[in-house]
Coordinates of C-alpha atoms and ligand atoms in Angstrom, one line a residue:
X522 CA 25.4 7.4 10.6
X523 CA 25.2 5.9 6.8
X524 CA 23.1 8.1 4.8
X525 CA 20.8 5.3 4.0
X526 CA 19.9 5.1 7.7
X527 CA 19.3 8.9 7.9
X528 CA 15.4 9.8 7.5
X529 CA 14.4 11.2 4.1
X530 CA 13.8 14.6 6.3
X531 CA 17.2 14.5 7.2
X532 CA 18.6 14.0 3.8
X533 CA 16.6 16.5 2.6
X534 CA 17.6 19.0 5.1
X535 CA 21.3 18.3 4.3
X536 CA 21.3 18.2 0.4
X537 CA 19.7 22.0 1.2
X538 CA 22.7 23.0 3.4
X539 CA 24.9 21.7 0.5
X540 CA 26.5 18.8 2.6
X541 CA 25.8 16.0 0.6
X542 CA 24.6 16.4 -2.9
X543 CA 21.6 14.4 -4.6
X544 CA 24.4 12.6 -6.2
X545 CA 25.8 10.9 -3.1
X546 CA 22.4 10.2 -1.5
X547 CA 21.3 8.4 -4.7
X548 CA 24.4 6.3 -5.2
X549 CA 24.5 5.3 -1.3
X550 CA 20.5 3.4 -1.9
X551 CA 21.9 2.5 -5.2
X552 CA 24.6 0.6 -3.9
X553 CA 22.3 -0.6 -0.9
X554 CA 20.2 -2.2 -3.3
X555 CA 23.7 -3.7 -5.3
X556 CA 24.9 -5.3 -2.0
X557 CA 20.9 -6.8 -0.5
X558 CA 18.9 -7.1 -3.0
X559 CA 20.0 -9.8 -4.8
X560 CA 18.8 -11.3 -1.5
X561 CA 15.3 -9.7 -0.6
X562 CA 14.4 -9.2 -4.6
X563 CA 12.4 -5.7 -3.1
X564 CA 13.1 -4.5 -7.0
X565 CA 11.8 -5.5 -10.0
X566 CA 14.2 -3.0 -12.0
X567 CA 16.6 0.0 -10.9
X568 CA 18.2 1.7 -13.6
X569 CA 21.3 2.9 -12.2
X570 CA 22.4 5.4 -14.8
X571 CA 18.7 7.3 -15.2
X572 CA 19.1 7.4 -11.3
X573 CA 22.1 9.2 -11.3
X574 CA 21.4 11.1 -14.2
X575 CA 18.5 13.2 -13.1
X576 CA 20.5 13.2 -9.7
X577 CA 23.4 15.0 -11.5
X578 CA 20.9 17.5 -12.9
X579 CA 19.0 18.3 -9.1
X580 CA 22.2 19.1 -8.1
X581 CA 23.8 21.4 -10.8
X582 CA 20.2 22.9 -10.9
X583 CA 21.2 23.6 -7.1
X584 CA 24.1 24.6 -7.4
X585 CA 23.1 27.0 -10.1
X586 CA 20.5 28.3 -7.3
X587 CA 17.4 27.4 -9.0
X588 CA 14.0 26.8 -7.2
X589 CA 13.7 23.4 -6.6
X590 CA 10.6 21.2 -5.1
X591 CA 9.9 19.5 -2.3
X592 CA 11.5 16.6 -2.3
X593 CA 14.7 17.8 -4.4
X594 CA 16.8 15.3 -4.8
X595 CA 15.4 12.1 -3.0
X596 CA 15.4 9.0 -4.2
X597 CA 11.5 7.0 -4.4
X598 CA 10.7 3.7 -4.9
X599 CA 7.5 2.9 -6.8
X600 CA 5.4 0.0 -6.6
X601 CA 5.0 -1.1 -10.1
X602 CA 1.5 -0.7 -10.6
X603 CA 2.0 3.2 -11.2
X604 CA 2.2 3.9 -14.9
X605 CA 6.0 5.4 -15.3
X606 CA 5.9 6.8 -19.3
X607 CA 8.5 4.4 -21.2
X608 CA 9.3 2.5 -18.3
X609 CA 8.0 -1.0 -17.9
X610 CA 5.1 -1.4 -15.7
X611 CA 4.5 -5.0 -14.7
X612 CA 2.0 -5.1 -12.0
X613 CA 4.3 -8.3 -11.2
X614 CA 2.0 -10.2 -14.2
X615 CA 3.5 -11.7 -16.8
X616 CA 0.1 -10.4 -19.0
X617 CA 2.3 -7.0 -18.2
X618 CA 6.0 -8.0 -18.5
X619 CA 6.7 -5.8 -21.6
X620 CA 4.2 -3.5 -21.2
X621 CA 5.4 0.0 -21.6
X622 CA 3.1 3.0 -20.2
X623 CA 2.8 5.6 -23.0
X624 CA 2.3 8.1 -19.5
X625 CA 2.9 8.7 -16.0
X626 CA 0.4 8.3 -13.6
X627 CA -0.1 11.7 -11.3
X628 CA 1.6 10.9 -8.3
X629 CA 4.7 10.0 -11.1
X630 CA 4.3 13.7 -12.4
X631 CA 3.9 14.5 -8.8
X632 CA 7.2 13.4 -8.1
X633 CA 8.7 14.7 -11.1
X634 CA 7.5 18.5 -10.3
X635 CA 8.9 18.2 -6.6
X636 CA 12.1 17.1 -8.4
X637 CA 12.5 13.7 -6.3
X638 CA 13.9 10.6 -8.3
X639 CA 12.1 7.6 -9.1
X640 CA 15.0 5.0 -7.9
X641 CA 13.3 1.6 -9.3
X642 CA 9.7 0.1 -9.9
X643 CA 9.4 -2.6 -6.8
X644 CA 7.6 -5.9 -6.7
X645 CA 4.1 -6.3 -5.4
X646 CA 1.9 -9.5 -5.5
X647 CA 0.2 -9.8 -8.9
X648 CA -2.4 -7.3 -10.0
X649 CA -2.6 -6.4 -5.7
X650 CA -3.9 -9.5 -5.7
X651 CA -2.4 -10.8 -2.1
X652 CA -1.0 -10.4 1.2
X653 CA 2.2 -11.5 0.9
X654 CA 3.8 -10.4 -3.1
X655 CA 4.1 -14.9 -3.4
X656 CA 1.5 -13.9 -6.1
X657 CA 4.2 -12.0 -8.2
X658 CA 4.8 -13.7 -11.7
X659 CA 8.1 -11.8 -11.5
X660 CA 9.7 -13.2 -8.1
X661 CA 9.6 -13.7 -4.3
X662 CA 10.2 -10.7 -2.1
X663 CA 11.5 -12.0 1.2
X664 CA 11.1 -9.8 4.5
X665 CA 14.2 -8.3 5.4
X666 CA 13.8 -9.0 9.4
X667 CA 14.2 -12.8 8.5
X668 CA 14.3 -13.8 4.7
X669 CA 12.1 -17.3 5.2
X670 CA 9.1 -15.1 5.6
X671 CA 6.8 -13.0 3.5
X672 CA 7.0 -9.1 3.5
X673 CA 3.5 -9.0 3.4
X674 CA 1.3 -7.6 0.6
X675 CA 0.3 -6.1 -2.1
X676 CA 2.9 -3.8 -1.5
X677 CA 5.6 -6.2 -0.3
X678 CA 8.5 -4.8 -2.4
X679 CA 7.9 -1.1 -0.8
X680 CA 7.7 -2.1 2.4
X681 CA 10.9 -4.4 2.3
X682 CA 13.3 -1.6 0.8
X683 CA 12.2 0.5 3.1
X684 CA 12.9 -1.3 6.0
X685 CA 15.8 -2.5 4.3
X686 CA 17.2 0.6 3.5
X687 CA 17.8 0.4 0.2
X688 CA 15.1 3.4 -0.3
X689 CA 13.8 6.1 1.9
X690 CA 10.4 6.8 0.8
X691 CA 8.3 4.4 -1.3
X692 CA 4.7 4.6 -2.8
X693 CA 2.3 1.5 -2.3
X694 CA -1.5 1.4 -3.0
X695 CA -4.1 0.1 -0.5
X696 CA -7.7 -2.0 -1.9
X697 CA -7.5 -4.0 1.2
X698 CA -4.4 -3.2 3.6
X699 CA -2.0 -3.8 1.0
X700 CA 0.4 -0.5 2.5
X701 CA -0.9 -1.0 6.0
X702 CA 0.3 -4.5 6.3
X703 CA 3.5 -5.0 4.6
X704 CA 4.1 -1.7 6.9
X705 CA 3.5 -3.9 9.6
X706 CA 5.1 -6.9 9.1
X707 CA 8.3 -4.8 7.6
X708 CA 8.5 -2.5 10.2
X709 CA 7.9 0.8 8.6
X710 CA 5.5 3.2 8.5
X711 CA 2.7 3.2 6.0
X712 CA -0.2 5.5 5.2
X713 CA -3.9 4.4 3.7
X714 CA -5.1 7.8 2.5
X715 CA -8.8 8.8 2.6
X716 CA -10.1 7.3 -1.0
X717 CA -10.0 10.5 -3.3
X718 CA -7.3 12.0 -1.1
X719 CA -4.4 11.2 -3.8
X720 CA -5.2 11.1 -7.5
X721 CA -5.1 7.4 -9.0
X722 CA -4.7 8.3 -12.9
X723 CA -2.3 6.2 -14.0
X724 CA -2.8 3.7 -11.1
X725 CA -3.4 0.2 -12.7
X726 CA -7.0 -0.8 -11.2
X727 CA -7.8 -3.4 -8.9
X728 CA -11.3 -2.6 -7.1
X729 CA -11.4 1.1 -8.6
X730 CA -14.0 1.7 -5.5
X731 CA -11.3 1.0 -3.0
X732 CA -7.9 1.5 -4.5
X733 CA -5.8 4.3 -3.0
X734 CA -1.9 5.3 -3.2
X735 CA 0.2 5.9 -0.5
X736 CA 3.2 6.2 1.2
X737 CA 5.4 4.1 3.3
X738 CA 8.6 5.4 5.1
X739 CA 10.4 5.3 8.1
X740 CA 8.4 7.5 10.2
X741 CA 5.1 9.5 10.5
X742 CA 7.4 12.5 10.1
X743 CA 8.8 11.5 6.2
X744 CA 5.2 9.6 6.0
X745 CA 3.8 13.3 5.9
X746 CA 6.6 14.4 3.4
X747 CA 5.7 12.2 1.1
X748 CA 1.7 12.5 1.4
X749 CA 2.6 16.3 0.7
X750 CA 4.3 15.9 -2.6
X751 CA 1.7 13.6 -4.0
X752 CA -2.0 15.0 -2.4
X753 CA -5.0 17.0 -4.2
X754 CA -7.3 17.3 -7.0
X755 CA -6.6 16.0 -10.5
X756 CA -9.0 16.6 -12.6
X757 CA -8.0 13.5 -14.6
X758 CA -9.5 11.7 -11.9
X759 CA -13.2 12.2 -11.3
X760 CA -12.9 10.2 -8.1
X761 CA -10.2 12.4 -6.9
X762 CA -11.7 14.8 -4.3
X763 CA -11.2 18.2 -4.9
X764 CA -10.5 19.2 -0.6
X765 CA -7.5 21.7 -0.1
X766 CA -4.5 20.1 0.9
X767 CA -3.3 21.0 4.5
X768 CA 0.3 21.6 5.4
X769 CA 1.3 18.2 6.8
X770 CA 5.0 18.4 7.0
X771 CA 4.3 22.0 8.8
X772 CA 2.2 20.8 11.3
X773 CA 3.2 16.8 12.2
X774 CA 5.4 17.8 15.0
X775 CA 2.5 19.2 16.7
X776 CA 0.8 17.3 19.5
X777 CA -2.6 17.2 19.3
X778 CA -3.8 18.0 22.9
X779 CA -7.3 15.8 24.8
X780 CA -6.9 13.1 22.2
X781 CA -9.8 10.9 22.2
X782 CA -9.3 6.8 21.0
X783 CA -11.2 4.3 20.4
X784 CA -10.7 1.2 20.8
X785 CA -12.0 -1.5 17.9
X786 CA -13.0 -4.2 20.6
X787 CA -14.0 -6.7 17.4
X788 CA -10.1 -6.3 16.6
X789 CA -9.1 -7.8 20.0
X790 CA -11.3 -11.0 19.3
X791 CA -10.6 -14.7 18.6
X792 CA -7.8 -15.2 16.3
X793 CA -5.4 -12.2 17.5
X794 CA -1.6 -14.0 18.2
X795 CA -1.3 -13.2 21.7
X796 CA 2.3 -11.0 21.5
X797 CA 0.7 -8.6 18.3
X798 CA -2.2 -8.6 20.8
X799 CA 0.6 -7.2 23.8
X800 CA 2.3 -5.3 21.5
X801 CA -0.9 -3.3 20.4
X802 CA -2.1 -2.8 24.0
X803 CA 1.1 -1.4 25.2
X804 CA 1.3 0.9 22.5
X805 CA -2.2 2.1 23.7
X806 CA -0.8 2.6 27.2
X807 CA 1.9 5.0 25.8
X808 CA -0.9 7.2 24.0
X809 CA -2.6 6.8 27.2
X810 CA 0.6 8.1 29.4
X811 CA 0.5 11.1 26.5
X812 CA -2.6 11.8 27.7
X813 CA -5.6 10.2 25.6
X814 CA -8.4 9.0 26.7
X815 CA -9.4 5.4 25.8
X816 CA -13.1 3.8 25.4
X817 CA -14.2 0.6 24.0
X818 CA -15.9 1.0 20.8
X819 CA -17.6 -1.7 18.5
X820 CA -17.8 -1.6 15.1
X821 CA -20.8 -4.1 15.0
X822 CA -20.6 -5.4 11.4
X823 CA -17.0 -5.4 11.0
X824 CA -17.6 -9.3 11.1
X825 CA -18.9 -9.1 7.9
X826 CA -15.7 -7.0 6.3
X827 CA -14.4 -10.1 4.9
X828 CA -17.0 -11.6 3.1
X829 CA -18.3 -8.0 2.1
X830 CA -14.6 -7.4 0.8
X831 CA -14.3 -10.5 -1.2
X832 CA -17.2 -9.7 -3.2
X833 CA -17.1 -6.2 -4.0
X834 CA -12.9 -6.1 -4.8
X835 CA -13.3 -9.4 -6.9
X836 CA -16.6 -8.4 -8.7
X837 CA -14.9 -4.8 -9.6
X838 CA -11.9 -6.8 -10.1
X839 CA -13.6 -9.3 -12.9
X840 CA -14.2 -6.0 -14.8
X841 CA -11.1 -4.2 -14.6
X842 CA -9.4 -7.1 -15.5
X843 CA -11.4 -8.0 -18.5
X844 CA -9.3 -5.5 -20.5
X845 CA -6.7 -7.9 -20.4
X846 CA -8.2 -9.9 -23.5
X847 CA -4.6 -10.8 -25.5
X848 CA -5.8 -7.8 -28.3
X849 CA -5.1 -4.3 -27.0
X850 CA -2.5 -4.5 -25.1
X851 CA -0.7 -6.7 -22.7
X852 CA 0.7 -10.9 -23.6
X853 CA -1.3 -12.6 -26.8
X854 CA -0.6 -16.4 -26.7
X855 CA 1.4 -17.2 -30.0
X856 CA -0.7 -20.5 -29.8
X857 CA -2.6 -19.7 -33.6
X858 CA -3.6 -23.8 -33.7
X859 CA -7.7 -23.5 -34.2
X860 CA -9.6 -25.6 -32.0
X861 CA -13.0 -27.5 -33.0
X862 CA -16.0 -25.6 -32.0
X863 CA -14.7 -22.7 -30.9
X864 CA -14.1 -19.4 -33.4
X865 CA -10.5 -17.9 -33.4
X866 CA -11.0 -14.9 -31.4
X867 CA -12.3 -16.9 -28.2
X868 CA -9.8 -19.0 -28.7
X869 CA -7.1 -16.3 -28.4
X870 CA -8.5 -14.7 -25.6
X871 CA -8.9 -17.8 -23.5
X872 CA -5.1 -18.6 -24.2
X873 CA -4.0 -15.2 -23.7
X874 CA -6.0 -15.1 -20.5
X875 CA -4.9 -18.6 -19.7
X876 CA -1.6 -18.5 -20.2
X877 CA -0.7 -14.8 -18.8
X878 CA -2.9 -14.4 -15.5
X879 CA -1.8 -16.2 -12.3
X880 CA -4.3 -18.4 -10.3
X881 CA -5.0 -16.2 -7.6
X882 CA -5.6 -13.4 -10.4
X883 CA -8.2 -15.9 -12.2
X884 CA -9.8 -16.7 -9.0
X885 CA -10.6 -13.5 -8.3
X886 CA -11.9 -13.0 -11.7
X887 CA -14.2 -16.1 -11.3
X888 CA -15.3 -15.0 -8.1
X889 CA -16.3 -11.5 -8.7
X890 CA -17.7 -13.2 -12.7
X891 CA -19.8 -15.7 -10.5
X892 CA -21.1 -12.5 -8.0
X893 CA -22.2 -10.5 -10.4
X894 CA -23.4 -13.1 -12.8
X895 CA -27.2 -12.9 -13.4
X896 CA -29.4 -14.6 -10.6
X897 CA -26.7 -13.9 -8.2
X898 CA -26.1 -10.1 -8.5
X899 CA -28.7 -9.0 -6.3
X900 CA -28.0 -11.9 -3.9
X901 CA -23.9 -11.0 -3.8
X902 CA -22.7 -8.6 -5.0
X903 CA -26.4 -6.0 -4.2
X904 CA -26.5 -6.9 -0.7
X905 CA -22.4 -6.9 -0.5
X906 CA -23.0 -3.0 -1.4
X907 CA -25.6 -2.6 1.5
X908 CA -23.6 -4.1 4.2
X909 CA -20.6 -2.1 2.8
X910 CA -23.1 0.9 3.9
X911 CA -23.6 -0.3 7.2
X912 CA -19.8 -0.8 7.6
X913 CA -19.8 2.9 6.5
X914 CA -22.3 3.8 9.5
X915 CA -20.4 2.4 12.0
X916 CA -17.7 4.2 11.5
X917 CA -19.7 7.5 11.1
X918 CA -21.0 6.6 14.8
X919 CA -17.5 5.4 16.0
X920 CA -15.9 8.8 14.4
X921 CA -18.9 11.2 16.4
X922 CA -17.5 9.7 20.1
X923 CA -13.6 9.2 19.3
X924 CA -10.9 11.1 16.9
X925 CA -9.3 7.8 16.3
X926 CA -9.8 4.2 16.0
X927 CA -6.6 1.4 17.2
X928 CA -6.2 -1.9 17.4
X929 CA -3.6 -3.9 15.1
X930 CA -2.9 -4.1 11.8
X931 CA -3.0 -7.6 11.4
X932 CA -3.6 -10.9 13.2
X933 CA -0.2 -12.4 13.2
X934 CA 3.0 -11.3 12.6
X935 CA 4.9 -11.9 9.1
X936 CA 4.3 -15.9 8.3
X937 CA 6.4 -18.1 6.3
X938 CA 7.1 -17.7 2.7
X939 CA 4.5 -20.7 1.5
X940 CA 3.0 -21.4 4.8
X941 CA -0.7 -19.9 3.5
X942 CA 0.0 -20.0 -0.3
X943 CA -2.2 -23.3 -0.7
X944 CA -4.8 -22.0 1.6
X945 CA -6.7 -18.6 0.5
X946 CA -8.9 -19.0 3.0
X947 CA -6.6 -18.0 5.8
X948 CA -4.6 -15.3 3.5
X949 CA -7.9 -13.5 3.2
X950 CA -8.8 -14.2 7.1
X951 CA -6.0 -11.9 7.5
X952 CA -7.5 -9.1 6.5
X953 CA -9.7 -8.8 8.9
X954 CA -8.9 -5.5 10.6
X955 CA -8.3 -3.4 7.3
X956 CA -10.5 -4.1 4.2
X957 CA -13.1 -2.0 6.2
X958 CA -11.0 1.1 6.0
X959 CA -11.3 1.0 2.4
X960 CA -14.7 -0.1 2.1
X961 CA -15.6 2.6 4.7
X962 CA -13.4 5.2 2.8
X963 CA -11.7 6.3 5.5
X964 CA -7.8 6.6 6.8
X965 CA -5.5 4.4 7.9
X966 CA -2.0 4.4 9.4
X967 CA 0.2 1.4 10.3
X968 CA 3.3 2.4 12.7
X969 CA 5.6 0.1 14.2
X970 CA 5.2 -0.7 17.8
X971 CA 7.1 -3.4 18.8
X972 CA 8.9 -7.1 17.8
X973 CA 7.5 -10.6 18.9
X974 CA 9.5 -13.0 20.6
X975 CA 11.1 -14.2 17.7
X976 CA 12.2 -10.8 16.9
X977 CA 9.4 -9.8 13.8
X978 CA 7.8 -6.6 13.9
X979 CA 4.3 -5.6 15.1
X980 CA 2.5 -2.6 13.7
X981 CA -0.2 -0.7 15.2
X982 CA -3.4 1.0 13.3
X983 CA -4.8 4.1 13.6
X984 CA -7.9 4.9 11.2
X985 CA -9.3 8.6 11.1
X986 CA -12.4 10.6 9.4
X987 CA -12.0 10.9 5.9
X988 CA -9.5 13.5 5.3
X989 CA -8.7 13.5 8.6
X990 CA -4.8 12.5 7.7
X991 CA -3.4 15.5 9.1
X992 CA -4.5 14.9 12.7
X993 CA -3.6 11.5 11.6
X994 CA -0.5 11.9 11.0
X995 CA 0.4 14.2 14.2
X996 CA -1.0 10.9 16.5
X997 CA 1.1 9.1 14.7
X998 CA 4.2 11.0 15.3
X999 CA 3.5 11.6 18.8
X1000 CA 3.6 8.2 19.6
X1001 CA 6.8 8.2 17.3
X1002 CA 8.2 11.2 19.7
X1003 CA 7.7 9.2 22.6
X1004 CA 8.6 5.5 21.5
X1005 CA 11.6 4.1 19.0
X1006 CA 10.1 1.1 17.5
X1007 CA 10.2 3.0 14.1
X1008 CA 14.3 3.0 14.3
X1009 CA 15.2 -0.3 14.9
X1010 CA 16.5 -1.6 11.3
X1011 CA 17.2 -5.3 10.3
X1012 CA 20.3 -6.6 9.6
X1013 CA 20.6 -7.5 5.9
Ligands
LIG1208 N1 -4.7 -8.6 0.9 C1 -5.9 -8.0 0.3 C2 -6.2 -8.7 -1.0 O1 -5.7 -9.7 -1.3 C3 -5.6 -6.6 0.0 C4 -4.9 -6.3 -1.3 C5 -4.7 -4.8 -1.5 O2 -4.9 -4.0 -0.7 N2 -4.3 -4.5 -2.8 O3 -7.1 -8.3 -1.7

């Protein structure tokens, strides 16, 4: 076997017994990415030489028989919303394009201190904005199991080089479903922490009450490696819960015995495709054959997810975002012609703004502007909060009868690159079964769990109680243990 098809575990375990070196591993992605990218554009930059450099330096620190951290050696892709410290970070924007983070971002220091190798920034759609990375300023990612159709989104550059091999690990960040459901349509394995289960300094905001890294892989088993390295407190970030991390890579292996499951009857409704809808419910009959037990459960206002969703994420959206203002930092239109009426400094804010911010981006800006505007505040964006609560206690109730919650991730399987892009409507539809993990707070795992008939993948969700991930995790690799969705790889 390649080493690019070997699990990150794997590689891992071999750069310890000294038969490969950091060196080797890193060139083989490297050269992965030289030979397919050019094709599924999962990268917005890889700098070959800073790769191989701190590569060079795990192993001589190795060989020297130093201590070295978790991930010693391994190469990770980054989505490139993480602030990487004199690195570009775009956020796929051009209002980004030369913007260059004066720090990391935790998880980046994270990485740093378990000695793994940030192997390129990848392409995501613009500002998380999306479900399919078409909204990137910077390119189209293309879905390695058939390059006429989206990766999915935000996170559509991790998922793809993943599944594509041309990186083992990768870290994505979930508002909305943005890990779960590139995971799903890529075929790879993604993980929504709890929200204040990973520290989000140095995250670029979206919807700061819903934004949470993660990590996507090849399996549960490296999905747990990579949660390890980047978990717990930060005191950097207030939101960032201060609970003990448990030993996930330790315990993932082990089965979890009288598992209970729920299962999301409202996710098995009108406008499921009929072969995810198979997919999911065999996958369900494997847990079953492991020995769970299955009820229905309904998570009454789960109907109103979307709607909720697409008023708080914009309205927290409109403010993040109104940093962006063409003065700090960021594009400034060099358009310096005054216009009649209006003073200068407007003036170069609107054209910055203008010019720089895609129309999905500015969309969201005027929705969440128009929610919270006054006179429609308590109307939107007041009661949006309240039946985010009740969204909340459903999933309380759901969580006292059953450990886990399934159904699929999304609706459909990957669509075609431009099939949705003039209709937002549907893009957001297709949401549906995950904006209410993050607006309940809780944890979410996509897994792969089959292929339609046209040979694209299917992924299956788990959620769990917040911090629940390392029970999580072990259902997850149980059904891994028993199944081999999770190895079948495209041909790039
Ligand atoms: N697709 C959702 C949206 O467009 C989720 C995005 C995300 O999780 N970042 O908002």
């Amino acid at each position: 076997m390649s080493l690019v098809h070997k699990s990150a575990t794997a590689l891992l375990s071999e750069m310890q017994s000294g038969s490969v070196s950091s060196t080797e591993v890193c060139t083989a992605f490297l050269d992965q990415i030289d030979a397919h990218d050019e094709k599924i554009g999962a990268f917005l930059r890889v700098d070959r030489e800073s790769v191989l450099a701190k590569a060079a330096d795990v192993d001589s620190r190795r060989s020297a028989g130093g201590a070295l951290g978790l991930l010693a050696g391994l190469p990770v892709a980054v989505k490139d919303l993480l602030c990487t410290k004199g690195q570009p970070t775009t956020c796929a924007s051009k209002m980004l394009e030369e913007f260059v983070p004066t720090y990391d971002a935790t998880v980046i220091e994270k990485l740093d201190s378990a000695d793994a190798i940030v192997i390129g920034k990848t392409n995501m759609d613009e500002f998380a904005m999306g479900g399919s990375t078409e909204n990137s300023a910077l390119g189209q990612t293309k879905n390695p199991w058939d390059t006429s159709r989206v990766p999915g989104g935000s996170s559509g550059g991790a998922a793809a080089c993943v599944a594509a091999k041309m990186a083992p690990l990768s870290l994505g960040s979930d508002t909305g479903g943005s890990i779960r459901q590139p995971a799903s349509f890529c075929g790879v394995t993604g993980l929504k922490p709890t929200y204040g289960r990973v520290s989000r300094y140095g995250l670029v905001a979206f919807a700061s009450s819903l934004d949470q890294i993660g990590p996507l892989a090849s399996s549960v088993e490296d999905t747990a490696l990579l949660l390890q390295a980047i978990a717990g407190s930060d005191e950097r970030d207030a939101t960032c819960a201060p609970n003990e991390v448990p030993e996930y890579t330790a315990t993932v292996a082990k089965p979890l015995e009288g598992l209970k499951l729920g299962i999301v009857k409202e996710h098995f409704a009108e406008g499921l495709d009929s072969e995810v809808g198979d997919c999911v419910t065999a996958a369900i009959d494997v847990y079953k054959a492991l020995g769970a037990s299955v009820v229905d459960i309904e998570l009454p206002h789960s109907k109103y997810g979307i709607a909720t969703y697409y008023i708080i994420a914009p309205s927290e959206a409109s403010g993040n975002l109104a940093r962006y203002d063409g003065a700090h930092y960021g594009y400034r239109t060099s358009d310096t012609s005054p216009v009649e009426g209006e003073g200068p400094l407007v003036t170069m804010y609107r054209r910055s703004r203008s010019e720089a911010l895609g129309p999905e981006v500015k969309r969201r800006i005027m929705l969440g502007t128009y929610a919270l505007s006054a006179g429609y505040y308590d109307a939107y964006y007041v009661k949006a909060l309240k039946v985010r609560r009740l969204i909340r206690q459903d999933y309380d109730a759901a969580f006292e009868k059953v450990d886990f919650l399934v159904g699929p991730v999304s609706p459909t399987a990957a669509f075609g690159i431009g099939e949705l892009s003039d209709d937002p409507l549907s893009m957001y539809l297709g949401d549906l079964y995950t904006v209410t993990t993050n607006l309940a707070g809780v944890a979410g795992l996509s897994v792969p769990c089959g292929f339609t008939k046209s040979g694209l993948p299917v992924g299956l969700q788990l959620q769990a109680r917040p911090f629940d991930e390392e029970r999580l995790l072990r259902a997850g690799h149980m059904y891994q243990s028993a199944t081999d969705w999770h190895t079948k790889t495209p041909t790039v």
